[in-house]
Amino acid sequence: MSVKLLSESGIREMIGWLVHVIEAAGALIIFAGAVWAFARFTATGLRRRSLIGEFNKIRLSLGRFLVLGLEFQLAGDVLRTAVAPSFTEIGQLAAIAAIRTILNFFLTREIAQERAEIERDQKEPVPRAAAA
């Protein structure tokens, strides 16, 4: 005699709840990153007139928040199709995963390029003014 712990509908309900929690976490991460980047951008703008150097650092940090938030969103999508998915759900997951993966790829590549540019700028010697 086997004991059935949860019915399929119970498992679907529990997974549905977990999906909402994971997607909310992803949305919260993206929102927190946007608020942090805006606050830092505003504070930098009030302190200095030139934002060029700091702007790239802010974009780099915001990109990290976006990548992490999108990973949570993708995890929610994968979890949503964990219990007896239909072919339609599998197709939708494949399309969503492809779009988010491509977006993550380009965000990660841009973050790496920005980081390399910042490091290169920090290593370059500052030219000295000619002695009078």
GROMACS .gro file of C-alpha atoms in nm:
model
  132
    1MET     CA    1   0.000   0.000   0.000
    2SER     CA    2   0.151   0.329  -0.107
    3VAL     CA    3   0.080   0.657   0.058
    4LYS     CA    4   0.019   0.948  -0.176
    5LEU     CA    5   0.169   1.259  -0.018
    6LEU     CA    6   0.037   1.515  -0.260
    7SER     CA    7  -0.200   1.493  -0.550
    8GLU     CA    8  -0.100   1.628  -0.889
    9SER     CA    9  -0.324   1.927  -0.835
   10GLY     CA   10  -0.160   1.986  -0.495
   11ILE     CA   11   0.184   1.973  -0.652
   12ARG     CA   12   0.073   2.212  -0.928
   13GLU     CA   13  -0.063   2.453  -0.667
   14MET     CA   14   0.258   2.439  -0.463
   15ILE     CA   15   0.474   2.490  -0.772
   16GLY     CA   16   0.249   2.777  -0.881
   17TRP     CA   17   0.312   2.944  -0.546
   18LEU     CA   18   0.689   2.885  -0.576
   19VAL     CA   19   0.688   3.029  -0.928
   20HIS     CA   20   0.524   3.347  -0.800
   21VAL     CA   21   0.784   3.376  -0.522
   22ILE     CA   22   1.077   3.325  -0.760
   23GLU     CA   23   0.940   3.566  -1.021
   24ALA     CA   24   0.869   3.824  -0.752
   25ALA     CA   25   1.229   3.788  -0.632
   26GLY     CA   26   1.353   3.847  -0.987
   27ALA     CA   27   1.131   4.152  -1.028
   28LEU     CA   28   1.245   4.285  -0.689
   29ILE     CA   29   1.611   4.243  -0.786
   30ILE     CA   30   1.557   4.433  -1.112
   31PHE     CA   31   1.359   4.705  -0.932
   32ALA     CA   32   1.622   4.740  -0.659
   33GLY     CA   33   1.895   4.768  -0.922
   34ALA     CA   34   1.704   5.037  -1.112
   35VAL     CA   35   1.639   5.238  -0.794
   36TRP     CA   36   2.003   5.203  -0.685
   37ALA     CA   37   2.132   5.308  -1.030
   38PHE     CA   38   1.896   5.607  -1.043
   39ALA     CA   39   1.995   5.718  -0.692
   40ARG     CA   40   2.364   5.684  -0.769
   41PHE     CA   41   2.324   5.864  -1.104
   42THR     CA   42   2.136   6.149  -0.936
   43ALA     CA   43   2.386   6.180  -0.652
   44THR     CA   44   2.677   6.178  -0.894
   45GLY     CA   45   2.508   6.440  -1.112
   46LEU     CA   46   2.462   6.671  -0.814
   47ARG     CA   47   2.825   6.637  -0.706
   48ARG     CA   48   2.995   6.661  -1.043
   49ARG     CA   49   2.933   6.805  -1.382
   50SER     CA   50   3.101   6.522  -1.574
   51LEU     CA   51   2.926   6.188  -1.545
   52ILE     CA   52   3.116   6.005  -1.818
   53GLY     CA   53   3.350   5.803  -1.595
   54GLU     CA   54   3.090   5.727  -1.332
   55PHE     CA   55   2.816   5.661  -1.588
   56ASN     CA   56   2.989   5.344  -1.714
   57LYS     CA   57   3.030   5.213  -1.359
   58ILE     CA   58   2.660   5.274  -1.290
   59ARG     CA   59   2.560   5.099  -1.614
   60LEU     CA   60   2.786   4.805  -1.527
   61SER     CA   61   2.624   4.764  -1.187
   62LEU     CA   62   2.273   4.799  -1.329
   63GLY     CA   63   2.357   4.536  -1.590
   64ARG     CA   64   2.455   4.294  -1.314
   65PHE     CA   65   2.119   4.347  -1.143
   66LEU     CA   66   1.939   4.290  -1.475
   67VAL     CA   67   2.127   3.968  -1.547
   68LEU     CA   68   2.055   3.831  -1.199
   69GLY     CA   69   1.689   3.931  -1.215
   70LEU     CA   70   1.647   3.770  -1.556
   71GLU     CA   71   1.802   3.448  -1.425
   72PHE     CA   72   1.536   3.437  -1.152
   73GLN     CA   73   1.264   3.500  -1.412
   74LEU     CA   74   1.395   3.214  -1.625
   75ALA     CA   75   1.407   2.987  -1.319
   76GLY     CA   76   1.040   3.064  -1.259
   77ASP     CA   77   0.956   2.977  -1.619
   78VAL     CA   78   1.141   2.645  -1.596
   79LEU     CA   79   0.971   2.560  -1.268
   80ARG     CA   80   0.630   2.643  -1.415
   81THR     CA   81   0.672   2.365  -1.671
   82ALA     CA   82   0.812   2.110  -1.424
   83VAL     CA   83   0.489   1.914  -1.374
   84ALA     CA   84   0.341   1.741  -1.679
   85PRO     CA   85   0.391   2.020  -1.931
   86SER     CA   86   0.195   2.028  -2.253
   87PHE     CA   87   0.366   2.072  -2.589
   88THR     CA   88   0.236   2.429  -2.596
   89GLU     CA   89   0.396   2.504  -2.257
   90ILE     CA   90   0.724   2.345  -2.369
   91GLY     CA   91   0.721   2.559  -2.684
   92GLN     CA   92   0.648   2.873  -2.486
   93LEU     CA   93   0.928   2.789  -2.241
   94ALA     CA   94   1.169   2.732  -2.530
   95ALA     CA   95   1.080   3.071  -2.683
   96ILE     CA   96   1.104   3.253  -2.349
   97ALA     CA   97   1.429   3.077  -2.258
   98ALA     CA   98   1.580   3.161  -2.597
   99ILE     CA   99   1.487   3.529  -2.571
  100ARG     CA  100   1.611   3.561  -2.212
  101THR     CA  101   1.928   3.365  -2.285
  102ILE     CA  102   2.010   3.588  -2.582
  103LEU     CA  103   1.938   3.897  -2.371
  104ASN     CA  104   2.158   3.762  -2.089
  105PHE     CA  105   2.436   3.682  -2.337
  106PHE     CA  106   2.444   4.035  -2.474
  107LEU     CA  107   2.414   4.193  -2.127
  108THR     CA  108   2.697   3.977  -1.996
  109ARG     CA  109   2.913   4.059  -2.299
  110GLU     CA  110   2.848   4.431  -2.256
  111ILE     CA  111   2.928   4.409  -1.884
  112ALA     CA  112   3.259   4.238  -1.965
  113GLN     CA  113   3.343   4.504  -2.225
  114GLU     CA  114   3.257   4.786  -1.985
  115ARG     CA  115   3.462   4.625  -1.708
  116ALA     CA  116   3.763   4.586  -1.940
  117GLU     CA  117   3.729   4.948  -2.052
  118ILE     CA  118   3.712   5.074  -1.694
  119GLU     CA  119   4.014   4.866  -1.593
  120ARG     CA  120   4.208   4.986  -1.899
  121ASP     CA  121   4.125   5.349  -1.819
  122GLN     CA  122   4.239   5.303  -1.459
  123LYS     CA  123   4.572   5.149  -1.565
  124GLU     CA  124   4.662   5.416  -1.821
  125PRO     CA  125   4.900   5.676  -1.680
  126VAL     CA  126   4.760   6.025  -1.651
  127PRO     CA  127   4.956   6.260  -1.881
  128ARG     CA  128   5.141   6.529  -1.692
  129ALA     CA  129   5.126   6.892  -1.790
  130ALA     CA  130   5.441   7.023  -1.953
  131ALA     CA  131   5.673   7.189  -1.706
  132ALA     CA  132   5.683   7.564  -1.749
   0.00000   0.00000   0.00000
